[in-house]
XYZ file of C-alpha atoms in Angstrom:
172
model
C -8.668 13.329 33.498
C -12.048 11.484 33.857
C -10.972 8.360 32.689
C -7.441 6.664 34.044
C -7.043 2.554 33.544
C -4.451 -0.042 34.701
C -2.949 -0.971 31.579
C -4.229 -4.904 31.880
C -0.575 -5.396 29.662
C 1.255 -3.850 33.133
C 2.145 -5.766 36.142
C 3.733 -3.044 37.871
C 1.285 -1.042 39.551
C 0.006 1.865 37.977
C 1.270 5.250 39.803
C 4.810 3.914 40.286
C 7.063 7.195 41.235
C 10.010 5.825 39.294
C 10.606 7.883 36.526
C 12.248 5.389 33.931
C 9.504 3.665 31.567
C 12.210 0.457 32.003
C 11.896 0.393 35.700
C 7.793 0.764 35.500
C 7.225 -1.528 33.345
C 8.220 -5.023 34.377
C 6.336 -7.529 31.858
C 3.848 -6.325 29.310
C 2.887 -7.177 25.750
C 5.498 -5.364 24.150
C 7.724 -7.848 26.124
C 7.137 -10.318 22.859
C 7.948 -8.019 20.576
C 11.645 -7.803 23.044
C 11.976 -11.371 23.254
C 11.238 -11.874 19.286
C 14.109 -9.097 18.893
C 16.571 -11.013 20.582
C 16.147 -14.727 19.372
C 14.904 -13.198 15.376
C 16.942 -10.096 14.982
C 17.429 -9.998 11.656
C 13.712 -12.065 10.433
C 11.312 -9.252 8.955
C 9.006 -8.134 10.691
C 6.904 -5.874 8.907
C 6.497 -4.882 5.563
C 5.318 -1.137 4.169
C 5.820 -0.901 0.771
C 9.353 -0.691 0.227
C 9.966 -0.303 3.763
C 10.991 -3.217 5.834
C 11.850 -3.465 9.030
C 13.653 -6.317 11.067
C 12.448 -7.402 14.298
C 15.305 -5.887 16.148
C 14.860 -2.157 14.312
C 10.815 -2.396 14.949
C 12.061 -2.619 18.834
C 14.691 -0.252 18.110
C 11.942 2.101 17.337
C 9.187 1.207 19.616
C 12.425 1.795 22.723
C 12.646 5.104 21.142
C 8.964 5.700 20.996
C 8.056 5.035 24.221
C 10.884 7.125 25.533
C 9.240 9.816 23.314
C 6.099 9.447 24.612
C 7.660 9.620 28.509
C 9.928 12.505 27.761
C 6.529 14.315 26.996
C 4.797 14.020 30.269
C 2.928 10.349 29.538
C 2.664 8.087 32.745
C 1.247 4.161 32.772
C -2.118 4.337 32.875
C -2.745 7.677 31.043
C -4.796 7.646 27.833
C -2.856 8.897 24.680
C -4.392 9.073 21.094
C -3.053 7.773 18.060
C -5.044 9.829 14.759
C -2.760 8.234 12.423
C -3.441 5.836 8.722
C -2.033 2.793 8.018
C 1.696 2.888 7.835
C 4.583 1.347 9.523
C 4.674 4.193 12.078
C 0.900 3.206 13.232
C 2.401 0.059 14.196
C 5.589 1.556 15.658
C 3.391 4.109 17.943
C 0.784 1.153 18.678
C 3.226 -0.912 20.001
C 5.166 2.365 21.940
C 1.924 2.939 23.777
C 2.089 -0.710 25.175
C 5.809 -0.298 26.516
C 5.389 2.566 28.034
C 2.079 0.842 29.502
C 0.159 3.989 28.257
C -3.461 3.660 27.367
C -4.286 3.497 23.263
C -6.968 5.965 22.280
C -7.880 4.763 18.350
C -9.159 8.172 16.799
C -9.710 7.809 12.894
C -7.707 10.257 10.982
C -10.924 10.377 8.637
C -13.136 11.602 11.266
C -14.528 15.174 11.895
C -12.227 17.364 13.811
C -15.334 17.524 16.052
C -15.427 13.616 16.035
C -12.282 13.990 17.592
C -12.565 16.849 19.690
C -15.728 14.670 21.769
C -14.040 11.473 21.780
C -10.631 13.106 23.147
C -12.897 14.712 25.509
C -14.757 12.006 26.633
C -12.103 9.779 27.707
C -9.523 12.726 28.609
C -6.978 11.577 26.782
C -3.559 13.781 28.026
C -2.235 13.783 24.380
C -2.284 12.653 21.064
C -0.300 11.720 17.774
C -1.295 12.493 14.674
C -0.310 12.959 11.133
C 0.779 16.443 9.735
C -2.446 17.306 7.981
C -4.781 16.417 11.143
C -5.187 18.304 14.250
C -6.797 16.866 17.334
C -7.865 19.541 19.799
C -8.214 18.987 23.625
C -4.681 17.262 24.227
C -1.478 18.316 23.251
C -0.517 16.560 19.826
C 2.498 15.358 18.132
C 3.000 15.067 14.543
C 4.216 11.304 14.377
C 7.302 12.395 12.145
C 8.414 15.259 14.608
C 7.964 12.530 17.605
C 10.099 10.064 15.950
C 12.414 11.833 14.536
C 13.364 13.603 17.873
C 13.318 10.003 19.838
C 15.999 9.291 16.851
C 18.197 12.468 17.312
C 18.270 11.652 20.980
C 18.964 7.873 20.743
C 21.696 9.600 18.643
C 22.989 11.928 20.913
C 23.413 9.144 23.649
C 24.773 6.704 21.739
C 27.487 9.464 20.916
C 27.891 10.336 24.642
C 28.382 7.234 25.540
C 31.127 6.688 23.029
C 32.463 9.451 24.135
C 32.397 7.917 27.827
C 33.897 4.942 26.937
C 37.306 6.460 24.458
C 37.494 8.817 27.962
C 38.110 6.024 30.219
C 39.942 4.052 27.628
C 42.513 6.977 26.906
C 43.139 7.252 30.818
């Protein structure tokens, strides 16, 4: 791509080979949001209409969204863009693509598809997240429901195999 940054939120090095967002990231932004998990669990932390989420379940989901963003090819430093209104997933994504020390790319769902197109081109960003009734063109895109709802069937899936782990070594 034309355009690759150090995240300025990362103080691991950009181009680290290890291929674990935990392990690449040491200390970042999203790092608050971690530490207001752990000593505010429970304290709201944002508000949607009749959806609220705790401080510990906005982490929840911004773990799962980074790993989402990972799983589909996104390294620190890349540029990913979020085409998505103003709803509690916004914030979930926004705060995804600071974990997993990825560049933000703000592209207004209201724009032009050719609005887009030239600003996705111009700064070569290597996806994109969107909502259902938008498409960006240039990058591969994610509809922000599909994305999260597969980072939630997988946080799923290992929380089961890892119960399953634990009642094997327990029963031996």
């Amino acid at each position: 791509s034309p355009h690759r940054f150090e995240s300025c939120f990362a103080t691991t090095p950009i181009g680290s080979t290890s291929s674990d967002w935990t392990d690449t990231v040491e200390r970042n932004l999203a790092d608050a949001l971690r530490q207001h998990a752990r000593n505010r669990a429970s304290a709201i932390a944002l508000i949607d209409g009749e959806r609220r989420l705790s401080f510990a379940e906005l982490d929840q989901h911004v773990d799962r969204g980074a790993r989402a963003l990972m799983a589909r090819g996104c390294r620190p430093g890349d540029i990913v863009g979020l085409s998505l209104r103003d709803h509690w997933a916004h914030v979930v994504l926004m705060w995804s693509c600071m974990r997993a020390a990825v560049v933000m790319l703000p592209l207004d769902c209201r724009w032009t598809a050719a609005e887009r197109r030239a600003v996705v081109q111009h700064f070569g960003a290597v996806r994109a997240v969107r909502e259902s009734d938008t498409e960006v063109d240039e990058a591969p895109s994610d509809c922000w429901e599909d994305l999260l709802d597969e980072a939630d069937a997988q946080a799923s899936q290992e929380a089961a195999c890892a119960a399953d782990r634990k009642s094997t070594r327990l029963n031996s």
